[in-house]
XYZ file of C-alpha atoms in Angstrom:
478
model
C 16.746 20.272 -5.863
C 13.979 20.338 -3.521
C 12.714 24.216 -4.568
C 9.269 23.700 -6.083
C 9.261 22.468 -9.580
C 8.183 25.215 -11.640
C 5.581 24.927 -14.823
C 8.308 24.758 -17.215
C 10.083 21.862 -15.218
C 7.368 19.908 -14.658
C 6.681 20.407 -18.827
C 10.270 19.686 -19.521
C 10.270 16.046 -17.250
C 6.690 14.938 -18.401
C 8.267 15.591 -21.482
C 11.272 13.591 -21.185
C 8.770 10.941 -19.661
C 7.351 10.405 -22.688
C 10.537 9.922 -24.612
C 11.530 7.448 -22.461
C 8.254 5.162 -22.255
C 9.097 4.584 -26.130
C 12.407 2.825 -25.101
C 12.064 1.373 -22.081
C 8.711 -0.276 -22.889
C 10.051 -1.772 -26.028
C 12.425 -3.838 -23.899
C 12.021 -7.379 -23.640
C 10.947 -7.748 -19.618
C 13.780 -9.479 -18.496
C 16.276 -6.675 -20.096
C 14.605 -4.444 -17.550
C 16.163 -6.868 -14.199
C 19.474 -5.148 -14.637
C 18.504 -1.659 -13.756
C 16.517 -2.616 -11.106
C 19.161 -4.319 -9.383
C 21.933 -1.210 -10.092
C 18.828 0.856 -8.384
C 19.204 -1.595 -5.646
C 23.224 -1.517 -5.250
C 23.558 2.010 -5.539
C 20.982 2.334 -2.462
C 22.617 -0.120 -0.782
C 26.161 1.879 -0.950
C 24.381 4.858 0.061
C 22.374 3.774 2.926
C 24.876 5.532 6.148
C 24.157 8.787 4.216
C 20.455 8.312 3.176
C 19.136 6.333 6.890
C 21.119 9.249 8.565
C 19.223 12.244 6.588
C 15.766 10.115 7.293
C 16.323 10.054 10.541
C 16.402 14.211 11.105
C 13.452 14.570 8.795
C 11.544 11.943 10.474
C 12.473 10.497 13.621
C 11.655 7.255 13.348
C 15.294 5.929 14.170
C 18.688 4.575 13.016
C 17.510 0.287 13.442
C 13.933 0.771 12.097
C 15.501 3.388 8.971
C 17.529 0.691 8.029
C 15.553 -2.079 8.295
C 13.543 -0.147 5.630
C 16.191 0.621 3.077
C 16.497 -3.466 3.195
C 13.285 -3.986 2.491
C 13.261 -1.121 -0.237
C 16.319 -3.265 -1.901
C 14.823 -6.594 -1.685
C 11.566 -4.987 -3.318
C 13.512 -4.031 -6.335
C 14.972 -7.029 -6.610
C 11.927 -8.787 -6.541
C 10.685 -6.959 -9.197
C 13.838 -7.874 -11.428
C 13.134 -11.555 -10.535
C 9.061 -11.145 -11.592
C 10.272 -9.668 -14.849
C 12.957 -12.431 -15.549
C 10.582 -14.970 -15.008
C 7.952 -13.491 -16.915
C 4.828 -15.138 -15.973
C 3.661 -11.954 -14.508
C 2.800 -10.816 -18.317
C -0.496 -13.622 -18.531
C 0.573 -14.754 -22.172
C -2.491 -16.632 -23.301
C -2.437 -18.122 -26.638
C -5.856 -19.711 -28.499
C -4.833 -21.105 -31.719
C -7.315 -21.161 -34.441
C -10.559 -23.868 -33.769
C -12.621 -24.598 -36.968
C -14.201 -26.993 -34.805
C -14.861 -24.638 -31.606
C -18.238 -25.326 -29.864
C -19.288 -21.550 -30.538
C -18.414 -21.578 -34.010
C -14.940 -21.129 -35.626
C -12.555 -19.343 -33.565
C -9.909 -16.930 -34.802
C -6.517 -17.063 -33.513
C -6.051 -15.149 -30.503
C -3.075 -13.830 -28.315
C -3.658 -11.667 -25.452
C -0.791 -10.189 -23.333
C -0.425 -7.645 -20.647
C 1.221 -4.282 -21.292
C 2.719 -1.304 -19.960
C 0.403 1.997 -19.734
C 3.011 4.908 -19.691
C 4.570 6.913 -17.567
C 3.021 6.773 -13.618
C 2.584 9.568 -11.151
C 3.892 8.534 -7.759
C 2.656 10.231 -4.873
C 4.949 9.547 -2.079
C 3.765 8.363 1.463
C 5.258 10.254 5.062
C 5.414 6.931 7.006
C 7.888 5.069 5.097
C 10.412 7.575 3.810
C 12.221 4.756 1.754
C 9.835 1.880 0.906
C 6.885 3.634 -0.219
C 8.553 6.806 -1.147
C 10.893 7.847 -3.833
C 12.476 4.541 -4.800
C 9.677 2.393 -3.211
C 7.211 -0.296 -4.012
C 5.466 1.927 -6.352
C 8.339 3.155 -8.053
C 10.034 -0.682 -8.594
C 6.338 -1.868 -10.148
C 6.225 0.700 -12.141
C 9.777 0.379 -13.499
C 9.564 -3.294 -14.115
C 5.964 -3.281 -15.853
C 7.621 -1.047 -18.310
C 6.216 2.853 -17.020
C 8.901 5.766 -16.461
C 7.872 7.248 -13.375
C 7.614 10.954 -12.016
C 7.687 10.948 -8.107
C 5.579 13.522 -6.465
C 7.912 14.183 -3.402
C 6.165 14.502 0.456
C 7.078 17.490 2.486
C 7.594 15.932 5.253
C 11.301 14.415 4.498
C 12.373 16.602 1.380
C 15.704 16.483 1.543
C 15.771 12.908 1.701
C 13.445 12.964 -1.086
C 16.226 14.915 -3.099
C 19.115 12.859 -1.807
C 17.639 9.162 -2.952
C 16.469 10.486 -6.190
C 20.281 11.430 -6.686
C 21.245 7.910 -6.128
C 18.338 6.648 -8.096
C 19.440 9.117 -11.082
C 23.113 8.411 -11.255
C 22.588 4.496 -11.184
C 19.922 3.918 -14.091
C 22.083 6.575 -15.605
C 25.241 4.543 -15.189
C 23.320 1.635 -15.993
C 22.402 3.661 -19.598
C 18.787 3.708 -19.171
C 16.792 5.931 -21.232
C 17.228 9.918 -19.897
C 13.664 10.983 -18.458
C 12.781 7.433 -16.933
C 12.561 8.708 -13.522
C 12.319 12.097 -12.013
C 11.441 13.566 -8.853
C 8.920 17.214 -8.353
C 8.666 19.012 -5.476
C 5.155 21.012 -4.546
C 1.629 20.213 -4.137
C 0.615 22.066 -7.517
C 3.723 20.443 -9.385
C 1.963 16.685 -8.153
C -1.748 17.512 -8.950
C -0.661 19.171 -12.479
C 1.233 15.598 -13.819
C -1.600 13.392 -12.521
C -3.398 15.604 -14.860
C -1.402 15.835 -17.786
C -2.301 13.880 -20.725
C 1.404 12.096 -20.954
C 0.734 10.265 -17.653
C -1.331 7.313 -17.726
C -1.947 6.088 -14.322
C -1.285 7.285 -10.753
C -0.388 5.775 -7.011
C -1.321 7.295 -3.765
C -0.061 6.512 0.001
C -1.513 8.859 2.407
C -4.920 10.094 3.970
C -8.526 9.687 3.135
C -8.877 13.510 2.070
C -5.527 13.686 0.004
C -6.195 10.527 -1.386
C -9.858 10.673 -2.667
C -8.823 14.167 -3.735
C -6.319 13.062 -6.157
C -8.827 10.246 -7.295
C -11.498 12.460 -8.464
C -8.525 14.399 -10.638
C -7.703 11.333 -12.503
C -11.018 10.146 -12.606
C -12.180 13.513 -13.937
C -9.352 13.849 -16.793
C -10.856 13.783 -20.410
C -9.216 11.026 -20.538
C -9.554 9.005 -17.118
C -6.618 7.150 -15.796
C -6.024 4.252 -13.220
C -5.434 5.498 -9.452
C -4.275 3.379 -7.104
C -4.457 5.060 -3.698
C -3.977 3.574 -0.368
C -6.689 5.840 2.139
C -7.345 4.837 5.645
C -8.183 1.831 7.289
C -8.898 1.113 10.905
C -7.680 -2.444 11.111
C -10.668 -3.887 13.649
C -9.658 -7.044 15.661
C -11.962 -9.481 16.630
C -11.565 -11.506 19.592
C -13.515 -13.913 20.509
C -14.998 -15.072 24.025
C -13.017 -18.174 24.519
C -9.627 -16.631 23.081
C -10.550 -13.668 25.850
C -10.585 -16.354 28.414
C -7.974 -18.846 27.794
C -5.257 -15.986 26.902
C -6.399 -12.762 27.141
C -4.175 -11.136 29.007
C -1.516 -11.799 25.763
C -3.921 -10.777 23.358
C -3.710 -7.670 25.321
C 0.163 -6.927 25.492
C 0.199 -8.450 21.627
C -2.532 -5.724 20.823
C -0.492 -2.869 22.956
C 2.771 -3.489 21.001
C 0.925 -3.847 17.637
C -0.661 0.075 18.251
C 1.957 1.405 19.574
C 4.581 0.042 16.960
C 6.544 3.249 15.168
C 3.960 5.487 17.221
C 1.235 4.337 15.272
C 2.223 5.390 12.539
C 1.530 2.393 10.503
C -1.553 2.103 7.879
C -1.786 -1.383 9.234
C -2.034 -0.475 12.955
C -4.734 -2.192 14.161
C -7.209 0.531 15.606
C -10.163 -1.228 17.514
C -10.142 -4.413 19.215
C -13.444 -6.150 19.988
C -13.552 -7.790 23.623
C -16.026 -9.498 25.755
C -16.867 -7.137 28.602
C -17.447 -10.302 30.821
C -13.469 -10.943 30.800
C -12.576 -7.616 32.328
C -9.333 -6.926 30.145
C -9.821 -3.355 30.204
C -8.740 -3.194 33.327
C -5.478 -4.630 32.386
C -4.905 -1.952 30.044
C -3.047 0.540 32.618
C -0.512 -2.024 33.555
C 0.339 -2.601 29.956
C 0.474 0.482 27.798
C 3.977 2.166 27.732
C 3.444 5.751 28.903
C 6.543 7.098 27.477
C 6.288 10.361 24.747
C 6.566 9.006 21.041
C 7.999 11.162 18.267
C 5.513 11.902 15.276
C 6.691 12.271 11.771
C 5.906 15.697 11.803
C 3.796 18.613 13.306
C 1.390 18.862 10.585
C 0.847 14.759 11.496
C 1.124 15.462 15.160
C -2.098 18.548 14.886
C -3.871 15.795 13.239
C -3.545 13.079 15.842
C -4.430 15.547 18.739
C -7.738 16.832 16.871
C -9.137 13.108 16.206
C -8.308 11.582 18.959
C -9.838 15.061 20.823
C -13.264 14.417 18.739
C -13.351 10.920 19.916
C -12.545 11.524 23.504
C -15.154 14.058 23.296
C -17.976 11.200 21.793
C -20.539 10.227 24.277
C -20.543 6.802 25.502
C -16.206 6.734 25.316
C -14.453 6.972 28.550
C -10.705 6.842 28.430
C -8.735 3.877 30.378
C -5.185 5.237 29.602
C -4.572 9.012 28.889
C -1.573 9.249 27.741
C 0.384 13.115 27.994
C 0.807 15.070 25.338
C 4.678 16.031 26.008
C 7.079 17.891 23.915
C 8.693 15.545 22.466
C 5.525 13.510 21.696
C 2.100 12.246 22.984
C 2.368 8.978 25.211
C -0.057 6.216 24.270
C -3.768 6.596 24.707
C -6.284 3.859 24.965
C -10.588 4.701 24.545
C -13.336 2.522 24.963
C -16.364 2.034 24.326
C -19.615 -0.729 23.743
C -20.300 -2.453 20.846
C -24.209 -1.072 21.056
C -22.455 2.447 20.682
C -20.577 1.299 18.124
C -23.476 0.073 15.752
C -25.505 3.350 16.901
C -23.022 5.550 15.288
C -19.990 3.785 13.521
C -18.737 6.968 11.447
C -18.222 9.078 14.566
C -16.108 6.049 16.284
C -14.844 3.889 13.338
C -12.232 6.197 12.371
C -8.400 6.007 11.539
C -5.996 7.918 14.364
C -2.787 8.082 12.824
C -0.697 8.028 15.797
C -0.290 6.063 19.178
C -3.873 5.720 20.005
C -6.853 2.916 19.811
C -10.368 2.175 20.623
C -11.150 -1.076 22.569
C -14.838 -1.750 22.126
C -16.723 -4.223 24.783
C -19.621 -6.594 24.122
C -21.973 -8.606 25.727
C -23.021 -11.174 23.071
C -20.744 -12.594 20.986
C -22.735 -12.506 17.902
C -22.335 -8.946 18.229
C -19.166 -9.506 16.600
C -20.954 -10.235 13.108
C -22.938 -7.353 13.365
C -19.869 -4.991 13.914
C -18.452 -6.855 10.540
C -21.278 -5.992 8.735
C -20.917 -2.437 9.169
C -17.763 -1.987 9.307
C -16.549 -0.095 5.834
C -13.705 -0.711 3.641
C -10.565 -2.563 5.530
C -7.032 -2.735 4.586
C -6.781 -6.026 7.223
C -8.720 -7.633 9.515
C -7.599 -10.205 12.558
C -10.006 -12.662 14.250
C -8.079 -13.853 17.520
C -10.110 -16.805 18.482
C -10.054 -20.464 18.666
C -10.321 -23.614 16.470
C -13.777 -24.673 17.814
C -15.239 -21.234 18.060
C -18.563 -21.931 16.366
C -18.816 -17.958 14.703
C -15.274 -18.193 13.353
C -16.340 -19.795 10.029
C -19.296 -17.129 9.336
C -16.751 -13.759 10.850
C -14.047 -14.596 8.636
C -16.533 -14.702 5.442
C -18.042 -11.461 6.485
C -14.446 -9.506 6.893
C -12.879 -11.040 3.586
C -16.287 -8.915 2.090
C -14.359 -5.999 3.799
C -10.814 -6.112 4.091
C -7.856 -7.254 1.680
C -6.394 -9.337 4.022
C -7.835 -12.007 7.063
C -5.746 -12.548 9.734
C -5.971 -15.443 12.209
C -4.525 -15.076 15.445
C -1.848 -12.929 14.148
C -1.516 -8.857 14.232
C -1.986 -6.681 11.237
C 1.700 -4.520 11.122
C 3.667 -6.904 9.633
C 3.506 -6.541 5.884
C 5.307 -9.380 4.172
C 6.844 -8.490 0.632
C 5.944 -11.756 -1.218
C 3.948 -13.176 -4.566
C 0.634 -13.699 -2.248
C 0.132 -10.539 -0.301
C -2.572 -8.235 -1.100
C -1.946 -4.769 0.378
C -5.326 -3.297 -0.721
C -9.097 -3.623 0.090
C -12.527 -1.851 -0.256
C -12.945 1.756 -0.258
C -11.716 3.556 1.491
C -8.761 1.453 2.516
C -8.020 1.769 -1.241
C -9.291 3.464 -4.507
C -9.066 0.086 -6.489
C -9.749 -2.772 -4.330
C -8.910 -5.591 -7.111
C -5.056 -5.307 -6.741
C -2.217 -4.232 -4.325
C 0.296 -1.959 -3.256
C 2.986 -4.519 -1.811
C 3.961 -8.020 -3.277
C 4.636 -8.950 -6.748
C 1.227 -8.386 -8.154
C 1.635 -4.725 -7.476
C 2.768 -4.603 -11.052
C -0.451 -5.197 -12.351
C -1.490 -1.993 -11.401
C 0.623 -0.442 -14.342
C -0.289 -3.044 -17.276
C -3.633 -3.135 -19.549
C -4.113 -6.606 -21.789
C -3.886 -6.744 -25.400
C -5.664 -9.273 -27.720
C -3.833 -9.971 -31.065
C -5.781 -11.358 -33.271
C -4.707 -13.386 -36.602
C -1.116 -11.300 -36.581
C 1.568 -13.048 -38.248
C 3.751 -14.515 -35.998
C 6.917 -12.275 -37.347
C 4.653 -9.225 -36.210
C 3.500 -10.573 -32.750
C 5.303 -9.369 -29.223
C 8.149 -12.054 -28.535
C 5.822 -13.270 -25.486
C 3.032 -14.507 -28.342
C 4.939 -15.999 -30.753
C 4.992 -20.515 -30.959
C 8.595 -20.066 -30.575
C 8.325 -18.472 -27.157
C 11.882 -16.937 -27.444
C 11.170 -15.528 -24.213
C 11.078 -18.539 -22.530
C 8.099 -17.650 -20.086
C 5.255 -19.239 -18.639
C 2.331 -18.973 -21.115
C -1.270 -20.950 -20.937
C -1.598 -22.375 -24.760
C -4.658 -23.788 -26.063
């Protein structure tokens, strides 16, 4: 199953995509909850054989594999929950106003709907979550959209092995043939985000990939929604009392935050801002773990040793901790630099390094802090660890929720909480479509478009419009 999908396959499953939108999006939203929760059980059952095959394509361990097929089940059933409810679907209903201030106004119904069938482009860092039965795949499913997974090379047989399990449970379940598939080959992904049967598209991986894949959907005759999750650097802010009343914790906090899974999370917080007056640079040594750390893959590996080369090689960056670049992994390296080198020439050093490494950047004033958050580009997070009475707090938050899709206060960025208020997005180019998310339960909306009804009889409206609400969801009514 993992042999590159040929033309005719690829045909043959966009094909069957099709077929199967007409089904499954004429299904009330709550009928949907039951095959998302068989997806769920039948990963659940298969988890020893699935975490075991992860872990030879990837590495990344037995405790932390599993800990992601949990979250991979609880995402689904989220998603059957959202759909239950139904609130998710913004039923808005304006009854007919003679008397309306702007003149007579019509009856109107507007609801959310599904677009089609999605292209999922699966990430390398999270072989189960955000790969072949992850977030992106349970959104899609529950707003209504068959999906057609774009497998990564870097854990194909896993790929093959959870679309199996996937496969066999919405099949036992009796959903619609064609719902989900799986393809296997660069050419095979680009050609369905291109094909007129798919209707929107969601990206995990790098800038290049990423904004590559963008311009195809953006350039279609007919251009499509692309969701796709870039780069993002992840600054932290810390400000001069926080540096002196605990720095040193700040420090081991920031050390196990970069080096968590190798760095090797989108969330890993790459540059930390510290005043050079409290010395904690010098900590650094004593801190950072200078044991080797397994990368996903060599092609990921290459990567990591040529950026974090370039940087070395930037003028005005010395490097506090070198870590080795053994064979079963590079250890830990920590740069730094000054925040005046920093505003002189942000794209060289404000860049992602997927892997163990950061940048610590030193100033001397602390509003030099606001200046670095003006020019800092397009964030997936962004931490402030500071103080309650810091007098720049107020103004530094404002100016990093204009750059990043999530503020954090004394916290660290790599824990990414499944739940109804996260927002797992931001600017470009931490995403492609900064006004929704990736994780959480609004993720959905990335695979709906509204529709007005307007005067319809109520025998011809969707369930979710009609006075009797039959539906029995949340609806604003005026």
């Amino acid at each position: 199953m993992t042999d590159v999908t040929s033309p005719q396959e690829l045909v043959d499953k966009l094909d069957a995509a099709a077929g199967a939108f007409e089904q499954w999006s004429r299904l009330q939203p709550a009928d949907r909850a039951p095959f998302l929760e068989a997806i769920a059980s039948a990963l659940e059952e298969a988890a020893p054989k699935l975490v075991a095959i992860a872990d030879e394509e990837t590495s990344l361990g037995p405790t932390r594999l599993h800990n992601e097929m949990v979250r991979t089940a609880f995402q689904l059933r989220l998603f059957a929950e959202v759909v239950t409810e139904g609130g998710y679907l913004g039923a808005t209903i304006d009854r007919a106003d003679p008397a309306w201030p702007m003149g007579p106004r019509p009856d109107l119904r507007r609801v959310l709907e599904p677009l089609g069938p999605v292209a999922v482009f699966a990430a390398s860092n999270f072989p189960f979550a955000f790969s072949v039965a992850g977030g992106d795949t349970a959104s899609a499913l529950a707003a209504g959209c068959p999906v057609l997974v774009k497998a990564h090379s870097g854990h194909p047989r896993l790929s093959a092995a959870t679309a199996e399990v996937v496969l066999n449970a919405l099949r036992a379940a009796g959903a619609p043939e064609g719902l989900f598939d799986v393809v296997f080959g660069t050419e095979a992904g680009r050609a369905a985000l291109v094909d007129h049967r798919v209707k929107a598209g969601a990206f995990t991986g790098s800038i290049e990939a990423g904004r590559a894949l963008f311009d195809l959907a953006a350039g279609r005759p007919e251009p499509i929604p692309f969701f796709g999750e870039l780069g993002s650097v992840n600054p932290v802010f810390v400000t001069q009392a926080a540096a002196e009343r605990r720095g040193h914790s700040i420090l081991a906090e920031f050390v196990g935050s970069f080096t968590l899974g190798a760095g090797q999370f989108c969330t890993k917080p790459g540059i930390l801002l510290v005043p050079a007056s409290a010395k904690l640079v010098d900590q650094l040594p004593g801190l950072v773990p200078d044991k080797p750390m397994a990368l996903l893959n060599g092609r990921i590996r290459a990567s990591y040793t040529d950026t974090l080369r370039q940087l070395r090689d930037t003028a005005g960056v010395r490097v506090p901790v070198g870590g080795d670049d053994a064979a079963t992994g590079p250890s830990p390296t920590v740069l730094c630099t000054t925040s005046a080198e920093l505003l002189g020439a942000p794209e060289t050093l404000i860049r992602e390094v997927f892997g163990p490494a950061a940048l610590v950047v030193e100033y001397t004033q602390e509003n030099e802090l606001l200046e670095v958050a003006k020019i800092i580009d397009g964030q997936l997070t962004a931490s402030v660890q500071g103080e309650d009475e810091d007098a720049i707090a107020a103004e530094l938050i404002r100016l990093l929720a204009a750059k990043a899709g999530r503020v954090l206060w004394n916290q660290w960025p790599t824990g990414v909480s499944v739940t109804y208020a996260q927002q797992h997005g931001g600017p470009y180019p931490a995403t492609t479509a900064p006004a929704t998310t990736s994780v959480g339960t609004q993720a959905i909306s990335r695979f709906l478009r509204p529709v007005a009804y307007q005067n319809v009889p109520q025998h011809l409206l969707p369930p979710a419009l009609r006075d009797a609400n039959p539906l029995g969801i949340p609806r604003h009514a005026s």
